[in-house]
Amino acid sequence: MAAVQGGMVDEKEEVDIKIEPQSDGLVNTNATDGRQLSPSPSSSSSAGSSKTAAGAPEDQQTLLAVLQFLRKNKLTESVEILRREAGLPEDALDSKGADCGAPGSGGSAGGVDGLDAGSLLSRVTVSSSAGTPAPIKAVADDQPDVSVVLSAYSQQGDPALYKVYYSDLKKFIESVLDCHRAELSQVFYPLFVHMYLELVYNNHESEAKAFFEKFSGDQECYYEDDLRVLSSLTKKEHMRGNETLLDFRTSKFVLRISRDSYQLLKRHLQERQNNQIWNIIQEHLYIDIFDGMPRSKSQIDAMSGSLAGEAKREANKAKVYYGLLKEPEIELPLDDEDEEAENEEGKPKKKKPKKDSMGSKSKKQDPNAPSQTRIPLPELKDSDKLDKIMYMKEATKRIRLGPENLPSICFYTFLNAYQGLTAVDFTDDSSLIAGGFADSTVRVWSVTPKKLRKVKSAADLNLIDKESDDVLERIMDEKTASESKVLYGHSGPVYGISFSPDRNYLLSSSEDGTVRLWSLLTFTCLVGYKGHNYPVWDTQFSPYGYYFVSGGHDRVARLWATDHYQPLRIFAGHLADVTCTRFHPNSNYVATGSSDRTIRLWDVLTGNCVRIFTGHKGPIHSLAFSPNGKFLASGATDGRVLLWDIGHGLMVSELKGHTDTIYALRFSRDGEILASGSMDNTVRLWDAAKAFDDLETDDFTAATGHIHLQDNSPELLLGTYMSKSTPVTHLHFTRRNLLLAAGSYAA
């Protein structure tokens, strides 16, 4: 089977201003093409650029440095335009290149060639509070240079006036009409953070402390954790190497504001000549302007809370093929047991059709489904076909769930788990359960009378008649039969585990930075996948096997194939740990949840991020796709379950009821019921069918790209089931829609 071609894909985070036409409703803060660096510090007229070249030697040196940088990056057209505008001779770069080396560069023969992008930027970043600056942009690396990132904070005004500026803006926003107030209030938090960091960076510690104490209480409650981290940054030295700060500085905070509200804000700042705040808005904020009515406070709150604000509207406009792949046609023979059962009951034998209707149900290709060959998938083996037949038989006996017909729940409690249970998974046929533990072990149990057995040794296998019908039974060693097995290999706590669809393999991810693939025939480790540099929080097999995904503390998710020791794709874009991962039912997409409080959907084929969902107020710890592939459910430390429409890229429902982190989510096999399990020791059942049926499709075409969420959690909640003292770690619906739950008893 061929693996996905194309090697690794790096998803670059957009940290520079994306220049958009004004008609798109995006703030156009600079007139460059996004590739050129503006040599003008704060001049509003380009006519003075020739004076810059002939003026102070330092200005000329800076201009030559910029030209050299552009030429080094093969932007020859930009070099010519800038050189002509500055009035420099054609040989200026060649004759003066060697004289332009920065002091302390060690006498590099190449002069400016010896400079890296970071030192060049720090020299070119010149701005003043006297006027509106033209922000200087350069494409940043994945790991930005700290000194470059912080250099923007050297632009400052009178530190004593920061409180005045902020108070003045606060008074203005509180005085505007109610319909605009909620939208404009969004600017408070990013402005507060950047103004505080500017004061700290410029060693105004007492003013920074006073500023923080006066205004930190005005921020929204869901930024409480971020503000706690911010309060610890009281000196310039604390800012270097701080991850939270780098996140905030290198990603623009996105605000979605109506055009009328934005014009009000712009007019106010221009009238007051409040350049300090205007500079921060231009430099650090991305304002996504839309035409139409301003949004209400509840609509804004529903989408707010992430580390970098809301998602840009264009981030959720890409086409997503969320439909299911066509099922292979498999003949379903009449089962002998069924025949015997019918005879015992004294009923006449009925001849069943050889081909089951479920086997050929997907004859029509779903228009929203990807093509069968969009990504290479493993071919079905004979054992896979047998398993499909078993699945179809089970499905015919499946209980149809609904508000009047709730599932039975079977809870597996891990008693005396002194090793510390950290992860749980069930096989699809519910025959095995595995647990990952803090003592670095993985344990596998059989939950059926059939015991776990290893394959016989090579010497014994040679004696077996390979042509016999029961060869699969004969290869198993009865002497090794036991109810559970322990797998040793990791050197740190095991945080994620996942069974392969064919039940032959088990994946485990650990604090030691590796993902291990275990054989469930020999109960040994087959491969250790090394790629993450830090703890790996979660891993999951594709519904079709072969591929798997992992996510960890290094903020990226990686797509792997079992026969490749290096990742096929690297999904980079989250601003904090990737805490949970989930494959779409058609295996063409991967969803990741993060501590940056966003969910991203990645295209396996291209490696691109095709959806960004914001709305959670805490790190996300659980994800679940609906069986039809149209919807996604997410749970987080904020105790809320959010439902998302993947096709339209919008939140469609908010389910409130849990009082602690939600670690487990699972849709029933028919998609009618959503089960959620939490650290509050409860399992809750929600009416997913009603939540999705209540959607008005007209709402999706609204100009704001946002729908009004009704607070109908009590109507959708079908039942709450409490355990004595066991947090719910995992949920699983059997093929007949019995709900299995698992957790470790907390004494």
Tab-separated table of C-alpha atoms in Angstrom, residues 293-529:
chain	number	residue	atom	x	y	z
A	293	MET	CA	-25.975	45.044	12.334
A	294	PRO	CA	-23.533	45.015	15.265
A	295	ARG	CA	-23.491	41.785	17.262
A	296	SER	CA	-24.997	41.509	20.719
A	297	LYS	CA	-23.016	40.876	23.909
A	298	SER	CA	-24.188	37.242	24.049
A	299	GLN	CA	-23.178	36.617	20.436
A	300	ILE	CA	-19.708	38.050	21.048
A	301	ASP	CA	-19.221	36.169	24.331
A	302	ALA	CA	-20.150	32.885	22.648
A	303	MET	CA	-17.222	33.216	20.213
A	304	SER	CA	-14.652	34.923	22.475
A	305	GLY	CA	-12.122	33.470	24.865
A	306	SER	CA	-9.270	32.111	22.759
A	307	LEU	CA	-5.648	33.211	23.108
A	308	ALA	CA	-5.698	35.150	19.825
A	309	GLY	CA	-9.315	36.346	19.656
A	310	GLU	CA	-11.840	35.055	17.125
A	311	ALA	CA	-11.100	33.245	13.885
A	312	LYS	CA	-10.953	35.340	10.739
A	313	ARG	CA	-13.963	34.770	8.535
A	314	GLU	CA	-11.859	33.642	5.566
A	315	ALA	CA	-10.270	30.966	7.789
A	316	ASN	CA	-13.558	29.009	7.663
A	317	LYS	CA	-14.466	29.477	3.999
A	318	ALA	CA	-12.477	26.614	2.450
A	319	LYS	CA	-14.467	23.695	1.028
A	320	VAL	CA	-14.569	20.726	3.424
A	321	TYR	CA	-15.574	17.278	2.132
A	322	TYR	CA	-17.346	16.120	5.277
A	323	GLY	CA	-19.401	13.327	3.669
A	324	LEU	CA	-18.689	9.637	4.240
A	325	LEU	CA	-16.831	7.403	1.829
A	326	LYS	CA	-18.824	4.811	-0.106
A	327	GLU	CA	-18.959	1.523	1.783
A	328	PRO	CA	-17.635	-1.556	-0.044
A	329	GLU	CA	-20.294	-4.053	-1.102
A	330	ILE	CA	-19.964	-7.178	1.020
A	331	GLU	CA	-22.170	-10.261	0.874
A	332	LEU	CA	-23.780	-11.098	4.191
A	333	PRO	CA	-24.354	-14.871	4.445
A	334	LEU	CA	-27.098	-16.397	6.600
A	335	ASP	CA	-25.759	-17.115	10.049
A	336	ASP	CA	-25.986	-20.733	11.269
A	337	GLU	CA	-26.876	-19.588	14.770
A	338	ASP	CA	-29.802	-17.620	13.437
A	339	GLU	CA	-31.058	-20.712	11.586
A	340	GLU	CA	-30.847	-22.838	14.723
A	341	ALA	CA	-32.578	-20.207	16.815
A	342	GLU	CA	-35.444	-20.018	14.347
A	343	ASN	CA	-35.856	-23.823	14.352
A	344	GLU	CA	-35.859	-23.995	18.129
A	345	GLU	CA	-38.682	-21.507	18.309
A	346	GLY	CA	-40.663	-23.703	15.966
A	347	LYS	CA	-40.867	-21.098	13.258
A	348	PRO	CA	-40.381	-22.029	9.629
A	349	LYS	CA	-37.030	-21.247	8.077
A	350	LYS	CA	-36.966	-18.048	6.115
A	351	LYS	CA	-34.539	-17.565	3.297
A	352	LYS	CA	-32.679	-14.324	3.793
A	353	PRO	CA	-31.265	-12.454	0.840
A	354	LYS	CA	-27.550	-13.060	0.491
A	355	LYS	CA	-26.729	-9.404	0.162
A	356	ASP	CA	-27.583	-7.283	3.154
A	357	SER	CA	-29.098	-3.881	2.510
A	358	MET	CA	-26.566	-2.231	4.817
A	359	GLY	CA	-23.703	-3.576	2.739
A	360	SER	CA	-24.826	-1.644	-0.298
A	361	LYS	CA	-26.481	1.347	1.337
A	362	SER	CA	-23.972	3.872	0.000
A	363	LYS	CA	-24.409	3.120	-3.688
A	364	LYS	CA	-24.972	6.824	-4.367
A	365	GLN	CA	-21.888	8.945	-3.932
A	366	ASP	CA	-22.437	11.665	-1.321
A	367	PRO	CA	-21.892	15.056	-3.054
A	368	ASN	CA	-20.106	16.287	0.075
A	369	ALA	CA	-17.835	13.252	0.292
A	370	PRO	CA	-14.230	13.223	-0.934
A	371	SER	CA	-13.314	10.918	-3.799
A	372	GLN	CA	-12.362	7.390	-2.792
A	373	THR	CA	-8.812	7.972	-4.017
A	374	ARG	CA	-8.281	11.459	-2.548
A	375	ILE	CA	-5.890	9.931	-0.036
A	376	PRO	CA	-4.513	6.401	-0.345
A	377	LEU	CA	-6.266	4.054	2.069
A	378	PRO	CA	-5.323	0.434	2.893
A	379	GLU	CA	-7.156	-2.280	1.002
A	380	LEU	CA	-9.569	-4.476	2.934
A	381	LYS	CA	-8.076	-7.815	3.957
A	382	ASP	CA	-10.214	-10.938	4.327
A	383	SER	CA	-10.205	-10.486	8.094
A	384	ASP	CA	-11.453	-6.900	7.626
A	385	LYS	CA	-14.308	-8.144	5.457
A	386	LEU	CA	-15.282	-10.708	8.096
A	387	ASP	CA	-15.268	-7.954	10.687
A	388	LYS	CA	-17.477	-5.796	8.436
A	389	ILE	CA	-19.947	-8.673	8.182
A	390	MET	CA	-19.983	-9.001	11.983
A	391	TYR	CA	-20.520	-5.230	12.261
A	392	MET	CA	-23.479	-5.374	9.891
A	393	LYS	CA	-25.059	-8.235	11.835
A	394	GLU	CA	-24.651	-6.305	15.074
A	395	ALA	CA	-26.089	-3.204	13.429
A	396	THR	CA	-29.298	-5.052	12.550
A	397	LYS	CA	-29.802	-5.632	16.290
A	398	ARG	CA	-28.909	-2.046	17.215
A	399	ILE	CA	-31.303	-0.222	19.499
A	400	ARG	CA	-32.695	2.996	18.055
A	401	LEU	CA	-32.063	5.684	20.668
A	402	GLY	CA	-34.020	8.855	21.340
A	403	PRO	CA	-35.498	10.996	24.137
A	404	GLU	CA	-37.960	8.212	24.973
A	405	ASN	CA	-35.419	5.419	24.588
A	406	LEU	CA	-32.153	6.220	26.393
A	407	PRO	CA	-29.193	3.818	26.359
A	408	SER	CA	-28.205	1.570	29.216
A	409	ILE	CA	-24.848	2.567	30.710
A	410	CYS	CA	-22.191	0.125	31.898
A	411	PHE	CA	-19.446	1.750	34.011
A	412	TYR	CA	-15.986	0.159	34.266
A	413	THR	CA	-14.357	1.420	37.451
A	414	PHE	CA	-10.602	1.002	37.881
A	415	LEU	CA	-10.183	0.151	41.565
A	416	ASN	CA	-6.912	0.490	43.477
A	417	ALA	CA	-5.321	2.225	40.483
A	418	TYR	CA	-2.453	3.475	42.607
A	419	GLN	CA	-0.369	3.739	39.427
A	420	GLY	CA	-2.582	6.654	38.334
A	421	LEU	CA	-4.954	6.064	35.406
A	422	THR	CA	-4.287	8.664	32.692
A	423	ALA	CA	-5.961	7.266	29.529
A	424	VAL	CA	-8.529	4.634	28.487
A	425	ASP	CA	-9.701	3.154	25.183
A	426	PHE	CA	-12.070	0.382	24.023
A	427	THR	CA	-11.841	-1.628	20.835
A	428	ASP	CA	-14.607	-0.958	18.308
A	429	ASP	CA	-16.216	-4.345	19.043
A	430	SER	CA	-15.938	-3.636	22.809
A	431	SER	CA	-13.986	-6.840	23.479
A	432	LEU	CA	-10.827	-5.209	24.896
A	433	ILE	CA	-10.118	-2.277	27.172
A	434	ALA	CA	-6.714	-0.635	27.641
A	435	GLY	CA	-5.456	1.794	30.251
A	436	GLY	CA	-2.445	4.104	30.233
A	437	PHE	CA	-0.881	4.803	33.624
A	438	ALA	CA	1.358	7.378	35.258
A	439	ASP	CA	3.887	4.654	36.136
A	440	SER	CA	4.681	4.461	32.368
A	441	THR	CA	2.878	1.137	31.807
A	442	VAL	CA	0.053	0.202	29.447
A	443	ARG	CA	-2.369	-2.510	30.586
A	444	VAL	CA	-4.794	-4.430	28.376
A	445	TRP	CA	-7.831	-6.378	29.651
A	446	SER	CA	-10.275	-8.702	27.955
A	447	VAL	CA	-13.856	-7.820	28.891
A	448	THR	CA	-15.237	-11.024	27.380
A	449	PRO	CA	-14.745	-14.626	28.606
A	450	LYS	CA	-12.109	-15.018	25.875
A	451	LYS	CA	-8.658	-14.638	27.484
A	452	LEU	CA	-5.648	-12.810	26.032
A	453	ARG	CA	-3.089	-15.149	24.433
A	454	LYS	CA	0.244	-14.665	22.724
A	455	VAL	CA	1.262	-16.238	19.414
A	456	LYS	CA	3.387	-19.372	19.774
A	457	SER	CA	7.144	-19.291	19.288
A	458	ALA	CA	8.622	-19.683	15.794
A	459	ALA	CA	9.690	-23.279	16.517
A	460	ASP	CA	6.150	-24.255	17.553
A	461	LEU	CA	4.582	-22.466	14.593
A	462	ASN	CA	6.566	-24.663	12.173
A	463	LEU	CA	4.773	-27.744	13.519
A	464	ILE	CA	1.286	-26.383	12.766
A	465	ASP	CA	-0.742	-27.555	9.769
A	466	LYS	CA	-1.178	-24.276	7.913
A	467	GLU	CA	-3.982	-25.664	5.724
A	468	SER	CA	-6.332	-26.466	8.626
A	469	ASP	CA	-9.520	-24.446	9.034
A	470	ASP	CA	-8.741	-23.451	12.628
A	471	VAL	CA	-5.179	-22.332	11.942
A	472	LEU	CA	-5.856	-18.933	13.587
A	473	GLU	CA	-6.712	-20.728	16.824
A	474	ARG	CA	-3.800	-23.144	16.611
A	475	ILE	CA	-1.175	-20.398	16.387
A	476	MET	CA	-2.187	-19.063	19.831
A	477	ASP	CA	-0.337	-20.351	22.883
A	478	GLU	CA	-2.823	-21.452	25.567
A	479	LYS	CA	-0.077	-21.425	28.213
A	480	THR	CA	0.054	-17.612	27.989
A	481	ALA	CA	-3.711	-17.109	28.448
A	482	SER	CA	-4.642	-14.464	31.022
A	483	GLU	CA	-7.288	-11.799	31.615
A	484	SER	CA	-4.808	-8.921	31.324
A	485	LYS	CA	-1.369	-8.062	29.965
A	486	VAL	CA	1.108	-5.340	30.980
A	487	LEU	CA	3.184	-3.556	28.324
A	488	TYR	CA	6.501	-2.039	29.408
A	489	GLY	CA	8.556	0.387	27.318
A	490	HIS	CA	7.717	4.016	28.030
A	491	SER	CA	9.881	6.057	30.400
A	492	GLY	CA	7.164	8.495	31.476
A	493	PRO	CA	3.403	8.669	32.151
A	494	VAL	CA	1.222	7.398	29.284
A	495	TYR	CA	-1.266	10.119	28.307
A	496	GLY	CA	-2.952	8.713	25.202
A	497	ILE	CA	-3.864	5.254	23.849
A	498	SER	CA	-5.759	4.015	20.800
A	499	PHE	CA	-6.666	0.587	19.414
A	500	SER	CA	-6.366	-0.069	15.679
A	501	PRO	CA	-9.685	-0.867	13.930
A	502	ASP	CA	-8.591	-4.493	13.336
A	503	ARG	CA	-7.667	-4.932	17.046
A	504	ASN	CA	-4.156	-6.182	16.157
A	505	TYR	CA	-2.309	-3.070	17.329
A	506	LEU	CA	-2.344	-0.514	20.123
A	507	LEU	CA	-0.839	2.984	20.106
A	508	SER	CA	0.381	4.766	23.225
A	509	SER	CA	1.784	8.286	23.645
A	510	SER	CA	3.828	9.395	26.609
A	511	GLU	CA	5.540	12.151	28.526
A	512	ASP	CA	8.812	10.734	27.175
A	513	GLY	CA	8.061	12.329	23.777
A	514	THR	CA	7.450	9.072	21.889
A	515	VAL	CA	4.500	7.218	20.394
A	516	ARG	CA	4.782	3.422	20.574
A	517	LEU	CA	3.054	0.820	18.431
A	518	TRP	CA	2.333	-2.461	20.264
A	519	SER	CA	1.347	-5.817	18.774
A	520	LEU	CA	-1.671	-7.401	20.458
A	521	LEU	CA	-0.595	-10.807	19.117
A	522	THR	CA	2.818	-10.845	20.789
A	523	PHE	CA	2.210	-8.049	23.351
A	524	THR	CA	5.542	-6.452	22.464
A	525	CYS	CA	6.545	-3.021	21.163
A	526	LEU	CA	7.033	-2.991	17.393
A	527	VAL	CA	8.034	0.652	16.764
A	528	GLY	CA	8.863	3.777	18.740
A	529	TYR	CA	7.983	6.924	16.751
